[in-house]
Amino acid sequence: MSAPEVLTTREGRILTITINREDRRNAMNAAVLEGIAAALRRAADDPAVGLVVLTGAGSSAFCAGADLSPESASFRHDPARPGTPLTRLLRTAREFPLPLIARVNGHCLAGGMGLMAMCDLAVAAEHAMFGLPEVKIGLFPMVASSVVRPLIGARAFAELALTGEPIDAAEALRIGLVNHVVPAAELDAKVAWLAARLLDKSPTAIRRGKYAMRRSEAMGFEEALSFLEAELGLLAQSEDAQEGRAAFNEKRRPIWSGR
């Protein structure tokens, strides 16, 4: 019996989703994409989960993009279903209410850049390379552009997409693709450090904040201002907001209810 292509493990409140195709450089196929989406949906409904880490097996690749082998059917669309497994996953990730961290353990290329960019935060090993090499095989990073381009701006995206040439982790950090770059031996410690800085915050504020950021992205200034003002008013009425203010005034650590 073959090993599952997506693994999930939970330690405390941290759920780790691992693409388990090390022999294929953790390349994506439909099973991988649907497995990640299913794991995110389960995590969103599990009160024991506080955040999710997405990574790849081994140390060579986070995800090398789509599986290009003839049997993978990576670019075969099902006309009976709207979208593709990747577009459905990106929609699931966009609506995901918990913090999502990319643990970039190795090369992050092509569609793998989309998986990394759909996460809220990213920590990379310093040996990782990043790139959008689709033009080298007659394609273009159409779907990945929806999440990569907003992170780095039009000029940086154009150079990556039009040349297809990779950049190293230091350059990825400089242009804003990732939050932190560390030696491979320190990757897990840095992810744990970042997770700890999220897990001690109000779950309600994070959920509501992610929702507000998503909804206001495409709004004009006046529309966004009115929407965000209303969101702040709603959030201020939550149990967590009341507990946060009380804890501040009483000079103690807050005890979050998540409501």
PDB file of C-alpha atoms in Angstrom:
ATOM      1  CA  MET A   1       0.000   0.000   0.000  1.00  0.00           C
ATOM      2  CA  SER A   2       1.473   3.362  -1.039  1.00  0.00           C
ATOM      3  CA  ALA A   3       1.930   6.168   1.461  1.00  0.00           C
ATOM      4  CA  PRO A   4      -0.623   9.002   1.394  1.00  0.00           C
ATOM      5  CA  GLU A   5       0.425  11.986  -0.709  1.00  0.00           C
ATOM      6  CA  VAL A   6      -0.626  14.456   1.985  1.00  0.00           C
ATOM      7  CA  LEU A   7       0.149  13.890   5.664  1.00  0.00           C
ATOM      8  CA  THR A   8      -1.318  15.733   8.639  1.00  0.00           C
ATOM      9  CA  THR A   9       0.095  15.759  12.162  1.00  0.00           C
ATOM     10  CA  ARG A  10      -0.918  17.825  15.166  1.00  0.00           C
ATOM     11  CA  GLU A  11       1.279  18.918  18.040  1.00  0.00           C
ATOM     12  CA  GLY A  12      -0.585  20.976  20.582  1.00  0.00           C
ATOM     13  CA  ARG A  13      -2.622  23.541  18.656  1.00  0.00           C
ATOM     14  CA  ILE A  14      -0.401  23.402  15.555  1.00  0.00           C
ATOM     15  CA  LEU A  15      -1.538  21.271  12.618  1.00  0.00           C
ATOM     16  CA  THR A  16       1.155  20.506  10.042  1.00  0.00           C
ATOM     17  CA  ILE A  17       0.175  19.569   6.487  1.00  0.00           C
ATOM     18  CA  THR A  18       3.002  17.886   4.570  1.00  0.00           C
ATOM     19  CA  ILE A  19       3.144  17.220   0.838  1.00  0.00           C
ATOM     20  CA  ASN A  20       4.492  13.687   0.913  1.00  0.00           C
ATOM     21  CA  ARG A  21       6.019  13.222  -2.544  1.00  0.00           C
ATOM     22  CA  GLU A  22       9.705  13.677  -1.826  1.00  0.00           C
ATOM     23  CA  ASP A  23      10.707  11.432  -4.743  1.00  0.00           C
ATOM     24  CA  ARG A  24       8.850  13.824  -7.107  1.00  0.00           C
ATOM     25  CA  ARG A  25      10.156  16.974  -5.380  1.00  0.00           C
ATOM     26  CA  ASN A  26       6.722  17.306  -3.779  1.00  0.00           C
ATOM     27  CA  ALA A  27       5.158  18.131  -7.132  1.00  0.00           C
ATOM     28  CA  MET A  28       1.444  18.829  -7.141  1.00  0.00           C
ATOM     29  CA  ASN A  29      -1.208  16.572  -8.588  1.00  0.00           C
ATOM     30  CA  ALA A  30      -4.952  16.536  -8.008  1.00  0.00           C
ATOM     31  CA  ALA A  31      -4.614  14.271  -4.958  1.00  0.00           C
ATOM     32  CA  VAL A  32      -2.150  16.667  -3.322  1.00  0.00           C
ATOM     33  CA  LEU A  33      -4.241  19.762  -3.982  1.00  0.00           C
ATOM     34  CA  GLU A  34      -7.484  18.156  -2.884  1.00  0.00           C
ATOM     35  CA  GLY A  35      -5.766  16.667   0.167  1.00  0.00           C
ATOM     36  CA  ILE A  36      -4.481  20.063   1.298  1.00  0.00           C
ATOM     37  CA  ALA A  37      -7.895  21.654   0.754  1.00  0.00           C
ATOM     38  CA  ALA A  38      -9.625  18.908   2.730  1.00  0.00           C
ATOM     39  CA  ALA A  39      -7.135  19.262   5.589  1.00  0.00           C
ATOM     40  CA  LEU A  40      -7.738  23.017   5.715  1.00  0.00           C
ATOM     41  CA  ARG A  41     -11.496  22.540   5.835  1.00  0.00           C
ATOM     42  CA  ARG A  42     -11.170  20.068   8.705  1.00  0.00           C
ATOM     43  CA  ALA A  43      -8.813  22.392  10.576  1.00  0.00           C
ATOM     44  CA  ALA A  44     -11.209  25.318  10.215  1.00  0.00           C
ATOM     45  CA  ASP A  45     -13.892  23.276  12.000  1.00  0.00           C
ATOM     46  CA  ASP A  46     -11.610  21.859  14.722  1.00  0.00           C
ATOM     47  CA  PRO A  47     -11.515  24.007  17.887  1.00  0.00           C
ATOM     48  CA  ALA A  48      -8.314  22.221  18.963  1.00  0.00           C
ATOM     49  CA  VAL A  49      -6.383  23.709  16.030  1.00  0.00           C
ATOM     50  CA  GLY A  50      -4.995  27.221  16.422  1.00  0.00           C
ATOM     51  CA  LEU A  51      -2.895  27.491  13.268  1.00  0.00           C
ATOM     52  CA  VAL A  52      -1.673  25.455  10.306  1.00  0.00           C
ATOM     53  CA  VAL A  53       1.816  24.954   8.872  1.00  0.00           C
ATOM     54  CA  LEU A  54       2.170  23.854   5.231  1.00  0.00           C
ATOM     55  CA  THR A  55       5.425  22.190   4.147  1.00  0.00           C
ATOM     56  CA  GLY A  56       6.977  19.529   1.943  1.00  0.00           C
ATOM     57  CA  ALA A  57       8.648  16.260   2.830  1.00  0.00           C
ATOM     58  CA  GLY A  58      12.443  16.179   3.021  1.00  0.00           C
ATOM     59  CA  SER A  59      14.798  19.112   2.588  1.00  0.00           C
ATOM     60  CA  SER A  60      15.119  19.415  -1.194  1.00  0.00           C
ATOM     61  CA  ALA A  61      11.800  20.955  -2.198  1.00  0.00           C
ATOM     62  CA  PHE A  62       8.802  22.646  -0.655  1.00  0.00           C
ATOM     63  CA  CYS A  63       6.974  22.106  -3.938  1.00  0.00           C
ATOM     64  CA  ALA A  64       8.459  22.044  -7.432  1.00  0.00           C
ATOM     65  CA  GLY A  65       5.146  22.929  -9.080  1.00  0.00           C
ATOM     66  CA  ALA A  66       2.786  20.760 -11.063  1.00  0.00           C
ATOM     67  CA  ASP A  67       3.637  17.133 -11.724  1.00  0.00           C
ATOM     68  CA  LEU A  68       4.507  17.140 -15.430  1.00  0.00           C
ATOM     69  CA  SER A  69       4.667  13.372 -15.886  1.00  0.00           C
ATOM     70  CA  PRO A  70       2.350  12.030 -18.623  1.00  0.00           C
ATOM     71  CA  GLU A  71       0.206  10.123 -16.127  1.00  0.00           C
ATOM     72  CA  SER A  72      -0.336  13.060 -13.750  1.00  0.00           C
ATOM     73  CA  ALA A  73      -3.141  14.786 -15.716  1.00  0.00           C
ATOM     74  CA  SER A  74      -2.078  18.052 -14.057  1.00  0.00           C
ATOM     75  CA  PHE A  75      -3.498  20.264 -16.821  1.00  0.00           C
ATOM     76  CA  ARG A  76      -6.547  18.185 -17.642  1.00  0.00           C
ATOM     77  CA  HIS A  77      -9.703  20.108 -16.752  1.00  0.00           C
ATOM     78  CA  ASP A  78     -12.988  18.476 -15.792  1.00  0.00           C
ATOM     79  CA  PRO A  79     -15.689  20.443 -17.641  1.00  0.00           C
ATOM     80  CA  ALA A  80     -18.295  19.175 -15.179  1.00  0.00           C
ATOM     81  CA  ARG A  81     -16.647  21.051 -12.288  1.00  0.00           C
ATOM     82  CA  PRO A  82     -15.939  24.787 -12.124  1.00  0.00           C
ATOM     83  CA  GLY A  83     -12.277  25.590 -11.694  1.00  0.00           C
ATOM     84  CA  THR A  84      -9.326  23.272 -11.204  1.00  0.00           C
ATOM     85  CA  PRO A  85      -7.982  21.607  -8.047  1.00  0.00           C
ATOM     86  CA  LEU A  86      -5.477  24.480  -7.669  1.00  0.00           C
ATOM     87  CA  THR A  87      -8.029  27.271  -8.069  1.00  0.00           C
ATOM     88  CA  ARG A  88     -10.362  25.512  -5.636  1.00  0.00           C
ATOM     89  CA  LEU A  89      -7.515  25.206  -3.120  1.00  0.00           C
ATOM     90  CA  LEU A  90      -6.624  28.894  -3.445  1.00  0.00           C
ATOM     91  CA  ARG A  91     -10.245  29.805  -2.749  1.00  0.00           C
ATOM     92  CA  THR A  92     -10.278  27.521   0.296  1.00  0.00           C
ATOM     93  CA  ALA A  93      -7.059  29.082   1.600  1.00  0.00           C
ATOM     94  CA  ARG A  94      -8.375  32.595   1.043  1.00  0.00           C
ATOM     95  CA  GLU A  95     -11.390  31.893   3.244  1.00  0.00           C
ATOM     96  CA  PHE A  96      -9.366  29.970   5.853  1.00  0.00           C
ATOM     97  CA  PRO A  97      -9.939  31.690   9.226  1.00  0.00           C
ATOM     98  CA  LEU A  98      -6.764  30.558  11.032  1.00  0.00           C
ATOM     99  CA  PRO A  99      -3.156  31.682  10.529  1.00  0.00           C
ATOM    100  CA  LEU A 100      -1.466  29.683   7.752  1.00  0.00           C
ATOM    101  CA  ILE A 101       2.348  29.502   7.694  1.00  0.00           C
ATOM    102  CA  ALA A 102       4.440  28.182   4.801  1.00  0.00           C
ATOM    103  CA  ARG A 103       7.490  26.268   6.055  1.00  0.00           C
ATOM    104  CA  VAL A 104       9.620  26.501   2.904  1.00  0.00           C
ATOM    105  CA  ASN A 105      12.054  23.642   3.434  1.00  0.00           C
ATOM    106  CA  GLY A 106      13.522  23.681  -0.086  1.00  0.00           C
ATOM    107  CA  HIS A 107      12.949  24.862  -3.640  1.00  0.00           C
ATOM    108  CA  CYS A 108       9.631  26.596  -4.267  1.00  0.00           C
ATOM    109  CA  LEU A 109       8.836  26.770  -7.962  1.00  0.00           C
ATOM    110  CA  ALA A 110       5.964  27.352 -10.395  1.00  0.00           C
ATOM    111  CA  GLY A 111       2.668  26.309  -8.789  1.00  0.00           C
ATOM    112  CA  GLY A 112       4.564  25.759  -5.565  1.00  0.00           C
ATOM    113  CA  MET A 113       4.936  29.531  -5.436  1.00  0.00           C
ATOM    114  CA  GLY A 114       1.153  29.706  -5.396  1.00  0.00           C
ATOM    115  CA  LEU A 115       0.992  27.343  -2.424  1.00  0.00           C
ATOM    116  CA  MET A 116       3.565  29.423  -0.561  1.00  0.00           C
ATOM    117  CA  ALA A 117       1.932  32.741  -1.451  1.00  0.00           C
ATOM    118  CA  MET A 118      -1.560  31.625  -0.417  1.00  0.00           C
ATOM    119  CA  CYS A 119      -0.252  31.362   3.144  1.00  0.00           C
ATOM    120  CA  ASP A 120      -0.392  34.338   5.482  1.00  0.00           C
ATOM    121  CA  LEU A 121       3.294  34.072   6.450  1.00  0.00           C
ATOM    122  CA  ALA A 122       6.347  32.226   5.151  1.00  0.00           C
ATOM    123  CA  VAL A 123       9.616  31.063   6.725  1.00  0.00           C
ATOM    124  CA  ALA A 124      12.282  29.752   4.332  1.00  0.00           C
ATOM    125  CA  ALA A 125      15.466  27.771   4.645  1.00  0.00           C
ATOM    126  CA  GLU A 126      18.374  29.757   3.215  1.00  0.00           C
ATOM    127  CA  HIS A 127      19.144  27.103   0.573  1.00  0.00           C
ATOM    128  CA  ALA A 128      15.649  27.393  -0.969  1.00  0.00           C
ATOM    129  CA  MET A 129      15.279  28.807  -4.473  1.00  0.00           C
ATOM    130  CA  PHE A 130      12.149  30.542  -5.734  1.00  0.00           C
ATOM    131  CA  GLY A 131      10.954  30.878  -9.298  1.00  0.00           C
ATOM    132  CA  LEU A 132       8.212  30.929 -11.901  1.00  0.00           C
ATOM    133  CA  PRO A 133       9.800  28.888 -14.713  1.00  0.00           C
ATOM    134  CA  GLU A 134       6.613  28.155 -16.663  1.00  0.00           C
ATOM    135  CA  VAL A 135       7.741  30.117 -19.748  1.00  0.00           C
ATOM    136  CA  LYS A 136      10.547  27.595 -20.170  1.00  0.00           C
ATOM    137  CA  ILE A 137       7.980  24.916 -21.065  1.00  0.00           C
ATOM    138  CA  GLY A 138       5.579  27.117 -23.023  1.00  0.00           C
ATOM    139  CA  LEU A 139       3.255  27.992 -20.157  1.00  0.00           C
ATOM    140  CA  PHE A 140       2.746  31.001 -17.877  1.00  0.00           C
ATOM    141  CA  PRO A 141       2.024  31.305 -14.127  1.00  0.00           C
ATOM    142  CA  MET A 142      -1.558  32.361 -14.738  1.00  0.00           C
ATOM    143  CA  VAL A 143      -3.142  31.007 -11.552  1.00  0.00           C
ATOM    144  CA  ALA A 144      -0.165  31.580  -9.252  1.00  0.00           C
ATOM    145  CA  SER A 145      -0.115  35.244 -10.298  1.00  0.00           C
ATOM    146  CA  SER A 146      -3.352  35.788  -8.360  1.00  0.00           C
ATOM    147  CA  VAL A 147      -1.510  35.315  -5.066  1.00  0.00           C
ATOM    148  CA  VAL A 148       2.152  35.970  -5.915  1.00  0.00           C
ATOM    149  CA  ARG A 149       1.856  39.325  -7.681  1.00  0.00           C
ATOM    150  CA  PRO A 150       0.093  41.143  -4.798  1.00  0.00           C
ATOM    151  CA  LEU A 151       2.968  40.194  -2.487  1.00  0.00           C
ATOM    152  CA  ILE A 152       5.809  41.620  -4.564  1.00  0.00           C
ATOM    153  CA  GLY A 153       4.421  44.172  -7.001  1.00  0.00           C
ATOM    154  CA  ALA A 154       4.173  44.325 -10.773  1.00  0.00           C
ATOM    155  CA  ARG A 155       7.852  44.854 -11.666  1.00  0.00           C
ATOM    156  CA  ALA A 156       9.249  42.052  -9.511  1.00  0.00           C
ATOM    157  CA  PHE A 157       6.511  39.689 -10.671  1.00  0.00           C
ATOM    158  CA  ALA A 158       7.112  40.540 -14.324  1.00  0.00           C
ATOM    159  CA  GLU A 159      10.814  39.723 -14.059  1.00  0.00           C
ATOM    160  CA  LEU A 160      10.135  36.368 -12.412  1.00  0.00           C
ATOM    161  CA  ALA A 161       7.335  35.424 -14.803  1.00  0.00           C
ATOM    162  CA  LEU A 162       8.786  36.691 -18.085  1.00  0.00           C
ATOM    163  CA  THR A 163      12.348  35.445 -17.616  1.00  0.00           C
ATOM    164  CA  GLY A 164      11.491  32.252 -15.757  1.00  0.00           C
ATOM    165  CA  GLU A 165      14.776  32.582 -13.857  1.00  0.00           C
ATOM    166  CA  PRO A 166      14.956  31.675 -10.146  1.00  0.00           C
ATOM    167  CA  ILE A 167      16.036  33.830  -7.220  1.00  0.00           C
ATOM    168  CA  ASP A 168      17.618  32.779  -3.946  1.00  0.00           C
ATOM    169  CA  ALA A 169      16.076  33.031  -0.487  1.00  0.00           C
ATOM    170  CA  ALA A 170      17.852  36.284   0.341  1.00  0.00           C
ATOM    171  CA  GLU A 171      16.323  37.953  -2.720  1.00  0.00           C
ATOM    172  CA  ALA A 172      12.923  36.426  -1.917  1.00  0.00           C
ATOM    173  CA  LEU A 173      13.154  38.063   1.498  1.00  0.00           C
ATOM    174  CA  ARG A 174      14.205  41.399  -0.001  1.00  0.00           C
ATOM    175  CA  ILE A 175      11.249  41.600  -2.388  1.00  0.00           C
ATOM    176  CA  GLY A 176       8.710  40.436   0.195  1.00  0.00           C
ATOM    177  CA  LEU A 177       7.978  36.871  -0.871  1.00  0.00           C
ATOM    178  CA  VAL A 178       8.852  35.513   2.588  1.00  0.00           C
ATOM    179  CA  ASN A 179       8.974  36.872   6.129  1.00  0.00           C
ATOM    180  CA  HIS A 180      12.090  35.141   7.440  1.00  0.00           C
ATOM    181  CA  VAL A 181      15.089  33.223   6.066  1.00  0.00           C
ATOM    182  CA  VAL A 182      17.168  30.992   8.318  1.00  0.00           C
ATOM    183  CA  PRO A 183      19.708  28.158   8.020  1.00  0.00           C
ATOM    184  CA  ALA A 184      18.014  24.813   7.404  1.00  0.00           C
ATOM    185  CA  ALA A 185      18.948  23.591  10.886  1.00  0.00           C
ATOM    186  CA  GLU A 186      17.022  26.510  12.397  1.00  0.00           C
ATOM    187  CA  LEU A 187      13.897  26.251  10.237  1.00  0.00           C
ATOM    188  CA  ASP A 188      11.725  24.370  12.713  1.00  0.00           C
ATOM    189  CA  ALA A 189      12.764  26.611  15.583  1.00  0.00           C
ATOM    190  CA  LYS A 190      11.907  29.729  13.597  1.00  0.00           C
ATOM    191  CA  VAL A 191       8.516  28.336  12.585  1.00  0.00           C
ATOM    192  CA  ALA A 192       7.832  27.449  16.232  1.00  0.00           C
ATOM    193  CA  TRP A 193       8.893  30.954  17.296  1.00  0.00           C
ATOM    194  CA  LEU A 194       6.511  32.531  14.791  1.00  0.00           C
ATOM    195  CA  ALA A 195       3.693  30.169  15.746  1.00  0.00           C
ATOM    196  CA  ALA A 196       4.093  31.075  19.427  1.00  0.00           C
ATOM    197  CA  ARG A 197       3.721  34.765  18.529  1.00  0.00           C
ATOM    198  CA  LEU A 198       0.368  33.945  16.909  1.00  0.00           C
ATOM    199  CA  LEU A 199      -1.072  31.410  19.331  1.00  0.00           C
ATOM    200  CA  ASP A 200      -0.975  33.762  22.319  1.00  0.00           C
ATOM    201  CA  LYS A 201      -3.139  36.340  20.524  1.00  0.00           C
ATOM    202  CA  SER A 202      -6.925  36.596  20.394  1.00  0.00           C
ATOM    203  CA  PRO A 203      -8.401  33.946  18.068  1.00  0.00           C
ATOM    204  CA  THR A 204     -11.419  36.179  17.554  1.00  0.00           C
ATOM    205  CA  ALA A 205      -9.311  39.162  16.513  1.00  0.00           C
ATOM    206  CA  ILE A 206      -7.316  37.025  14.078  1.00  0.00           C
ATOM    207  CA  ARG A 207     -10.394  35.454  12.487  1.00  0.00           C
ATOM    208  CA  ARG A 208     -12.212  38.765  12.168  1.00  0.00           C
ATOM    209  CA  GLY A 209      -9.055  40.548  11.058  1.00  0.00           C
ATOM    210  CA  LYS A 210      -8.352  38.058   8.268  1.00  0.00           C
ATOM    211  CA  TYR A 211     -11.947  38.386   7.093  1.00  0.00           C
ATOM    212  CA  ALA A 212     -11.750  42.184   7.084  1.00  0.00           C
ATOM    213  CA  MET A 213      -8.425  42.246   5.216  1.00  0.00           C
ATOM    214  CA  ARG A 214      -9.769  39.936   2.506  1.00  0.00           C
ATOM    215  CA  ARG A 215     -12.993  41.838   2.003  1.00  0.00           C
ATOM    216  CA  SER A 216     -11.420  45.299   1.922  1.00  0.00           C
ATOM    217  CA  GLU A 217      -8.599  44.505  -0.543  1.00  0.00           C
ATOM    218  CA  ALA A 218     -10.523  45.521  -3.655  1.00  0.00           C
ATOM    219  CA  MET A 219     -12.397  48.440  -2.092  1.00  0.00           C
ATOM    220  CA  GLY A 220     -11.709  52.096  -2.704  1.00  0.00           C
ATOM    221  CA  PHE A 221     -10.575  54.274   0.202  1.00  0.00           C
ATOM    222  CA  GLU A 222     -13.992  55.540   1.324  1.00  0.00           C
ATOM    223  CA  GLU A 223     -15.665  52.144   0.964  1.00  0.00           C
ATOM    224  CA  ALA A 224     -12.831  50.407   2.839  1.00  0.00           C
ATOM    225  CA  LEU A 225     -12.836  53.006   5.589  1.00  0.00           C
ATOM    226  CA  SER A 226     -16.572  52.630   6.206  1.00  0.00           C
ATOM    227  CA  PHE A 227     -16.377  48.830   6.096  1.00  0.00           C
ATOM    228  CA  LEU A 228     -13.380  48.611   8.442  1.00  0.00           C
ATOM    229  CA  GLU A 229     -14.928  51.077  10.880  1.00  0.00           C
ATOM    230  CA  ALA A 230     -18.001  48.863  11.119  1.00  0.00           C
ATOM    231  CA  GLU A 231     -15.820  45.758  11.519  1.00  0.00           C
ATOM    232  CA  LEU A 232     -13.947  47.381  14.405  1.00  0.00           C
ATOM    233  CA  GLY A 233     -17.236  48.216  16.086  1.00  0.00           C
ATOM    234  CA  LEU A 234     -18.360  44.594  15.834  1.00  0.00           C
ATOM    235  CA  LEU A 235     -15.038  43.228  17.056  1.00  0.00           C
ATOM    236  CA  ALA A 236     -15.035  45.600  20.032  1.00  0.00           C
ATOM    237  CA  GLN A 237     -18.210  43.907  21.274  1.00  0.00           C
ATOM    238  CA  SER A 238     -16.614  40.430  21.373  1.00  0.00           C
ATOM    239  CA  GLU A 239     -15.710  38.614  24.586  1.00  0.00           C
ATOM    240  CA  ASP A 240     -12.053  38.576  23.546  1.00  0.00           C
ATOM    241  CA  ALA A 241     -11.976  42.359  23.090  1.00  0.00           C
ATOM    242  CA  GLN A 242     -13.527  42.883  26.503  1.00  0.00           C
ATOM    243  CA  GLU A 243     -11.076  40.420  28.069  1.00  0.00           C
ATOM    244  CA  GLY A 244      -8.160  42.069  26.309  1.00  0.00           C
ATOM    245  CA  ARG A 245      -9.029  45.489  27.684  1.00  0.00           C
ATOM    246  CA  ALA A 246      -9.597  44.077  31.170  1.00  0.00           C
ATOM    247  CA  ALA A 247      -6.277  42.234  31.126  1.00  0.00           C
ATOM    248  CA  PHE A 248      -4.474  45.375  29.977  1.00  0.00           C
ATOM    249  CA  ASN A 249      -5.933  47.451  32.809  1.00  0.00           C
ATOM    250  CA  GLU A 250      -5.315  44.702  35.375  1.00  0.00           C
ATOM    251  CA  LYS A 251      -1.745  44.154  34.119  1.00  0.00           C
ATOM    252  CA  ARG A 252      -2.189  40.416  33.520  1.00  0.00           C
ATOM    253  CA  ARG A 253      -2.120  38.016  30.590  1.00  0.00           C
ATOM    254  CA  PRO A 254      -5.488  37.712  28.836  1.00  0.00           C
ATOM    255  CA  ILE A 255      -7.423  34.467  28.870  1.00  0.00           C
ATOM    256  CA  TRP A 256      -8.999  34.199  25.441  1.00  0.00           C
ATOM    257  CA  SER A 257     -12.369  32.507  24.970  1.00  0.00           C
ATOM    258  CA  GLY A 258     -12.252  32.759  21.175  1.00  0.00           C
ATOM    259  CA  ARG A 259     -15.630  34.447  21.167  1.00  0.00           C
TER     260      ARG A 259
END
